[in-house]
Amino acid sequence: MSNQVLDILKLSLLALLYLFFARVLWAVWSEVKTPQGRPVAPTQSPQPASLPVAAAPPDAANKRNKPAKGRGGRAARLVILEPKHRRGVTIALGDEITLGRDENCTISIQDDTYVSTLHLRIYSYDGQPMIEDLGSTNGTFHNGTRMHGTKLLQPGDRIQVGTTVIEAQ
């Protein structure tokens, strides 16, 4: 091969390398930046009176008010892990729990635009908690995989709705 062809191949490889790094930086930046119109440190939305929630981060006084962890392979409560301002909020699993932006939902998340008005429900089927996506636009993720239909909820499973991450215990 001639020197001109080798120089063109070197420059092409260098250009592709720069494009690759630019794409990586763009992806990281889009994940880190806060979308416009969304508060940087949103306050916790008021919870409906029917919500069985222990106060935010657990301490010695709150431990006795928390719903018990599940036993025998069954989840008995949900704990919010993300975002930071809701971390530690605990919800006891009952007959049916709904999650969405609507203020009538059991878990109301009004400050997240990626959450649908009525996003998902968790209900009891033969004593086992089941999770069902209610046709949300942005989807519900169960252990990192987008959900379709209904799934059994086991202790340790993680549910992600918008920027909210919930763990079953």
GROMACS .gro file of C-alpha atoms in nm:
model
  169
    1MET     CA    1   0.000   0.000   0.000
    2SER     CA    2   0.112   0.351  -0.064
    3ASN     CA    3   0.181   0.604   0.207
    4GLN     CA    4  -0.119   0.814   0.101
    5VAL     CA    5  -0.362   0.525   0.157
    6LEU     CA    6  -0.210   0.452   0.499
    7ASP     CA    7  -0.239   0.820   0.598
    8ILE     CA    8  -0.605   0.826   0.494
    9LEU     CA    9  -0.674   0.509   0.698
   10LYS     CA   10  -0.498   0.661   1.003
   11LEU     CA   11  -0.703   0.982   0.980
   12SER     CA   12  -1.025   0.783   0.933
   13LEU     CA   13  -0.950   0.572   1.241
   14LEU     CA   14  -0.869   0.886   1.442
   15ALA     CA   15  -1.196   1.051   1.330
   16LEU     CA   16  -1.397   0.742   1.429
   17LEU     CA   17  -1.224   0.735   1.767
   18TYR     CA   18  -1.316   1.102   1.830
   19LEU     CA   19  -1.677   1.034   1.728
   20PHE     CA   20  -1.692   0.739   1.967
   21PHE     CA   21  -1.566   0.950   2.260
   22ALA     CA   22  -1.805   1.233   2.171
   23ARG     CA   23  -2.098   0.985   2.177
   24VAL     CA   24  -1.990   0.846   2.515
   25LEU     CA   25  -1.963   1.196   2.663
   26TRP     CA   26  -2.303   1.289   2.521
   27ALA     CA   27  -2.463   0.978   2.676
   28VAL     CA   28  -2.308   1.048   3.017
   29TRP     CA   29  -2.409   1.415   3.003
   30SER     CA   30  -2.770   1.332   2.913
   31GLU     CA   31  -2.792   1.096   3.213
   32VAL     CA   32  -2.640   1.345   3.458
   33LYS     CA   33  -2.813   1.670   3.369
   34THR     CA   34  -3.145   1.766   3.529
   35PRO     CA   35  -3.426   1.813   3.278
   36GLN     CA   36  -3.563   2.169   3.246
   37GLY     CA   37  -3.886   2.237   3.427
   38ARG     CA   38  -3.802   1.987   3.699
   39PRO     CA   39  -3.685   2.110   4.040
   40VAL     CA   40  -3.332   2.019   4.140
   41ALA     CA   41  -3.429   1.925   4.496
   42PRO     CA   42  -3.803   1.853   4.485
   43THR     CA   43  -3.993   1.831   4.808
   44GLN     CA   44  -4.178   1.516   4.897
   45SER     CA   45  -4.535   1.523   4.777
   46PRO     CA   46  -4.799   1.480   5.043
   47GLN     CA   47  -4.898   1.117   5.088
   48PRO     CA   48  -5.263   1.011   5.098
   49ALA     CA   49  -5.402   0.930   5.441
   50SER     CA   50  -5.443   0.563   5.349
   51LEU     CA   51  -5.070   0.518   5.283
   52PRO     CA   52  -4.910   0.298   5.553
   53VAL     CA   53  -4.570   0.469   5.548
   54ALA     CA   54  -4.305   0.489   5.817
   55ALA     CA   55  -4.118   0.820   5.832
   56ALA     CA   56  -3.816   0.871   5.606
   57PRO     CA   57  -3.471   0.730   5.688
   58PRO     CA   58  -3.494   0.460   5.953
   59ASP     CA   59  -3.361   0.520   6.297
   60ALA     CA   60  -3.406   0.340   6.629
   61ALA     CA   61  -3.742   0.509   6.702
   62ASN     CA   62  -3.888   0.425   6.361
   63LYS     CA   63  -3.785   0.059   6.348
   64ARG     CA   64  -4.082  -0.055   6.552
   65ASN     CA   65  -4.323   0.143   6.328
   66LYS     CA   66  -4.200  -0.020   6.006
   67PRO     CA   67  -4.389  -0.306   5.848
   68ALA     CA   68  -4.214  -0.638   5.904
   69LYS     CA   69  -3.994  -0.790   5.635
   70GLY     CA   70  -4.139  -1.077   5.439
   71ARG     CA   71  -4.075  -1.434   5.548
   72GLY     CA   72  -4.100  -1.765   5.372
   73GLY     CA   73  -4.007  -1.626   5.032
   74ARG     CA   74  -4.286  -1.367   5.029
   75ALA     CA   75  -4.236  -0.992   5.018
   76ALA     CA   76  -4.427  -0.801   5.287
   77ARG     CA   77  -4.316  -0.443   5.229
   78LEU     CA   78  -4.173  -0.202   4.975
   79VAL     CA   79  -3.881   0.031   5.052
   80ILE     CA   80  -3.800   0.331   4.832
   81LEU     CA   81  -3.428   0.346   4.750
   82GLU     CA   82  -3.418   0.635   4.501
   83PRO     CA   83  -3.449   0.937   4.479
   84LYS     CA   84  -3.258   1.049   4.785
   85HIS     CA   85  -3.535   1.268   4.927
   86ARG     CA   86  -3.766   0.962   4.950
   87ARG     CA   87  -3.504   0.704   5.054
   88GLY     CA   88  -3.618   0.483   5.340
   89VAL     CA   89  -3.993   0.537   5.297
   90THR     CA   90  -4.159   0.203   5.368
   91ILE     CA   91  -4.498   0.083   5.241
   92ALA     CA   92  -4.667  -0.230   5.375
   93LEU     CA   93  -4.801  -0.461   5.103
   94GLY     CA   94  -5.176  -0.491   5.128
   95ASP     CA   95  -5.454  -0.606   4.899
   96GLU     CA   96  -5.375  -0.347   4.632
   97ILE     CA   97  -5.123  -0.065   4.592
   98THR     CA   98  -5.131   0.176   4.300
   99LEU     CA   99  -4.844   0.400   4.193
  100GLY     CA  100  -4.864   0.706   3.969
  101ARG     CA  101  -4.883   1.083   3.948
  102ASP     CA  102  -5.252   1.090   4.045
  103GLU     CA  103  -5.300   1.212   4.402
  104ASN     CA  104  -5.548   0.926   4.464
  105CYS     CA  105  -5.276   0.663   4.409
  106THR     CA  106  -5.146   0.481   4.715
  107ILE     CA  107  -4.793   0.594   4.621
  108SER     CA  108  -4.825   0.936   4.459
  109ILE     CA  109  -4.514   1.057   4.272
  110GLN     CA  110  -4.616   1.396   4.138
  111ASP     CA  111  -4.269   1.541   4.075
  112ASP     CA  112  -4.152   1.283   3.817
  113THR     CA  113  -4.263   1.346   3.458
  114TYR     CA  114  -4.162   0.992   3.354
  115VAL     CA  115  -4.437   0.844   3.574
  116SER     CA  116  -4.783   0.799   3.419
  117THR     CA  117  -5.099   0.912   3.594
  118LEU     CA  118  -5.179   0.551   3.686
  119HIS     CA  119  -4.852   0.367   3.624
  120LEU     CA  120  -4.862   0.030   3.801
  121ARG     CA  121  -5.040  -0.172   4.063
  122ILE     CA  122  -4.924  -0.432   4.311
  123TYR     CA  123  -5.190  -0.672   4.429
  124SER     CA  124  -5.222  -0.997   4.618
  125TYR     CA  125  -5.301  -1.314   4.420
  126ASP     CA  126  -5.338  -1.629   4.632
  127GLY     CA  127  -5.129  -1.465   4.904
  128GLN     CA  128  -4.843  -1.378   4.663
  129PRO     CA  129  -4.772  -1.016   4.567
  130MET     CA  130  -4.798  -0.955   4.192
  131ILE     CA  131  -4.687  -0.645   4.000
  132GLU     CA  132  -4.866  -0.523   3.688
  133ASP     CA  133  -4.776  -0.239   3.452
  134LEU     CA  134  -5.095  -0.052   3.365
  135GLY     CA  135  -4.995   0.048   3.011
  136SER     CA  136  -4.756   0.324   3.114
  137THR     CA  137  -4.582   0.528   2.845
  138ASN     CA  138  -4.226   0.495   2.977
  139GLY     CA  139  -4.266   0.145   3.118
  140THR     CA  140  -4.193  -0.029   3.444
  141PHE     CA  141  -3.863  -0.207   3.499
  142HIS     CA  142  -3.849  -0.525   3.710
  143ASN     CA  143  -3.489  -0.612   3.808
  144GLY     CA  144  -3.357  -0.399   3.519
  145THR     CA  145  -3.578  -0.554   3.250
  146ARG     CA  146  -3.879  -0.378   3.102
  147MET     CA  147  -4.198  -0.546   3.218
  148HIS     CA  148  -4.479  -0.667   2.999
  149GLY     CA  149  -4.789  -0.800   3.172
  150THR     CA  150  -4.782  -0.929   3.529
  151LYS     CA  151  -4.496  -1.072   3.735
  152LEU     CA  152  -4.454  -1.230   4.076
  153LEU     CA  153  -4.280  -1.001   4.327
  154GLN     CA  154  -4.009  -1.175   4.532
  155PRO     CA  155  -3.804  -1.033   4.822
  156GLY     CA  156  -3.502  -0.847   4.682
  157ASP     CA  157  -3.673  -0.758   4.353
  158ARG     CA  158  -3.625  -0.401   4.238
  159ILE     CA  159  -3.890  -0.201   4.058
  160GLN     CA  160  -3.803   0.117   3.870
  161VAL     CA  161  -4.067   0.368   3.768
  162GLY     CA  162  -3.920   0.685   3.619
  163THR     CA  163  -3.643   0.788   3.857
  164THR     CA  164  -3.794   0.603   4.154
  165VAL     CA  165  -3.641   0.271   4.255
  166ILE     CA  166  -3.834   0.049   4.499
  167GLU     CA  167  -3.714  -0.276   4.659
  168ALA     CA  168  -3.943  -0.554   4.779
  169GLN     CA  169  -3.851  -0.695   5.122
   0.00000   0.00000   0.00000
